[in-house]
PDB file of C-alpha atoms in Angstrom:
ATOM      1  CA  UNK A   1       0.363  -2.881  -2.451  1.00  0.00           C
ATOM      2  CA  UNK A   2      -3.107  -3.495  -1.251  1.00  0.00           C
ATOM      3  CA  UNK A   3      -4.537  -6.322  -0.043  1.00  0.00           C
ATOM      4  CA  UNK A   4      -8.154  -6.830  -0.083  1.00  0.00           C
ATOM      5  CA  UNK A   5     -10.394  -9.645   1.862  1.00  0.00           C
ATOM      6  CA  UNK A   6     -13.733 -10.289   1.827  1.00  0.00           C
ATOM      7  CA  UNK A   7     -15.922 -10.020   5.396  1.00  0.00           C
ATOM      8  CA  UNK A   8     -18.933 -11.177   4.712  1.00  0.00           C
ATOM      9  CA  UNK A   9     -21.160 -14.199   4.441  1.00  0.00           C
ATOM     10  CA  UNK A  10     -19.637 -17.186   3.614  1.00  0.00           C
ATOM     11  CA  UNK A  11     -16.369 -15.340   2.578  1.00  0.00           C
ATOM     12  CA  UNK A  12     -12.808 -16.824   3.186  1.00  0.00           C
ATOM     13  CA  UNK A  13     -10.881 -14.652   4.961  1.00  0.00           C
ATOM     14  CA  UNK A  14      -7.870 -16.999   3.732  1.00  0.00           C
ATOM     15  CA  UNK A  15      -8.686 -15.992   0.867  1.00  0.00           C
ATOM     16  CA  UNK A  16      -7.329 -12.473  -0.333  1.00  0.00           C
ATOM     17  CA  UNK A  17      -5.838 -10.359  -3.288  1.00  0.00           C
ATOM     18  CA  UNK A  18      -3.342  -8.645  -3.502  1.00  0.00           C
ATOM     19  CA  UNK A  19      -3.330  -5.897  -5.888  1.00  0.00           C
ATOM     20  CA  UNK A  20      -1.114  -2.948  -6.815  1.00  0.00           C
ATOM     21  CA  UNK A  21      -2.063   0.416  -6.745  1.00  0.00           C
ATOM     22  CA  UNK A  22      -0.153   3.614  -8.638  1.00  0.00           C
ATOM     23  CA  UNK A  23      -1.790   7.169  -8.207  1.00  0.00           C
ATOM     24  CA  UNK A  24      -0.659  10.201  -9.816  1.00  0.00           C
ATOM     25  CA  UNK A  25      -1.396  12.966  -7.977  1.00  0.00           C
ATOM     26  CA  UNK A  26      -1.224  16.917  -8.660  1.00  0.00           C
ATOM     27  CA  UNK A  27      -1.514  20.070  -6.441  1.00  0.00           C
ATOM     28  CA  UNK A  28      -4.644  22.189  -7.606  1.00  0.00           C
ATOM     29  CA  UNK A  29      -6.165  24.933  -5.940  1.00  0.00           C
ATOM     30  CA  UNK A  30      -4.088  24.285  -2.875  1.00  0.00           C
ATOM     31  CA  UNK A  31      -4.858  20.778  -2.345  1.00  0.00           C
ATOM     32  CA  UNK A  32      -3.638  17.703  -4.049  1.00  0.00           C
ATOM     33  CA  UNK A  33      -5.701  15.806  -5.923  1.00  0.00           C
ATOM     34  CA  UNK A  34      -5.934  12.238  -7.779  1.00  0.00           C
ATOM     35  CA  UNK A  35      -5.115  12.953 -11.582  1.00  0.00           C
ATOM     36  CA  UNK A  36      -4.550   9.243 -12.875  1.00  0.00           C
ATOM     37  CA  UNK A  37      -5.206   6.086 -10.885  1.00  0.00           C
ATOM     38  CA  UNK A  38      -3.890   2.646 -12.136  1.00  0.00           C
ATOM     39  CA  UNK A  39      -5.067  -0.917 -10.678  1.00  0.00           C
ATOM     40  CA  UNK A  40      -2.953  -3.921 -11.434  1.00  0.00           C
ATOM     41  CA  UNK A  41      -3.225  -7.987  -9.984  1.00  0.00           C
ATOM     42  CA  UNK A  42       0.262 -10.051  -9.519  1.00  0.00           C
ATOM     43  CA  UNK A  43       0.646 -12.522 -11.868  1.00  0.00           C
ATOM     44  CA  UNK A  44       2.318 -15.211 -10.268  1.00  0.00           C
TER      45      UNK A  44
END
Protein backbone atom coordinates (compact mmCIF):
# COMPACT_ATOMS: atom_id res chain seq x y z
CA UNK A 1 0.00 0.00 0.00
CA UNK A 2 0.85 3.57 -0.63
CA UNK A 3 -0.49 6.40 0.66
CA UNK A 4 -0.21 9.62 -1.04
CA UNK A 5 -0.97 13.38 0.40
CA UNK A 6 -0.85 16.43 -1.10
CA UNK A 7 1.77 19.35 0.39
CA UNK A 8 1.05 22.13 -1.23
CA UNK A 9 -1.10 25.21 -1.40
CA UNK A 10 -4.28 24.96 -0.07
CA UNK A 11 -4.00 21.08 0.10
CA UNK A 12 -5.58 18.97 2.98
CA UNK A 13 -3.22 17.02 4.47
CA UNK A 14 -6.39 15.11 6.01
CA UNK A 15 -7.00 14.38 3.01
CA UNK A 16 -5.08 11.31 1.42
CA UNK A 17 -5.29 8.14 -0.90
CA UNK A 18 -4.52 5.24 -0.45
CA UNK A 19 -3.61 3.22 -3.34
CA UNK A 20 -2.17 -0.22 -4.06
CA UNK A 21 0.78 -0.87 -5.82
CA UNK A 22 1.95 -4.50 -7.53
CA UNK A 23 5.39 -4.54 -9.44
CA UNK A 24 6.74 -7.35 -11.27
CA UNK A 25 10.14 -7.31 -11.34
CA UNK A 26 12.93 -9.41 -13.32
CA UNK A 27 16.76 -9.78 -13.02
CA UNK A 28 18.45 -8.49 -16.36
CA UNK A 29 21.90 -7.85 -16.95
CA UNK A 30 22.65 -8.26 -13.29
CA UNK A 31 20.26 -5.91 -11.90
CA UNK A 32 16.58 -6.17 -11.37
CA UNK A 33 14.42 -4.26 -13.11
CA UNK A 34 10.55 -3.14 -13.24
CA UNK A 35 8.87 -5.43 -16.00
CA UNK A 36 5.04 -4.72 -15.23
CA UNK A 37 3.71 -2.13 -12.82
CA UNK A 38 -0.03 -2.15 -11.74
CA UNK A 39 -1.87 0.88 -9.84
CA UNK A 40 -5.14 0.16 -8.14
CA UNK A 41 -7.58 2.65 -5.58
CA UNK A 42 -9.69 0.80 -2.62
CA UNK A 43 -13.06 0.76 -3.24
CA UNK A 44 -14.69 1.08 -0.10
Amino acid sequence: MVRCAGSGPGADPAEQLDVRLTMGLARRAGQWTVVHEHHSVAAD
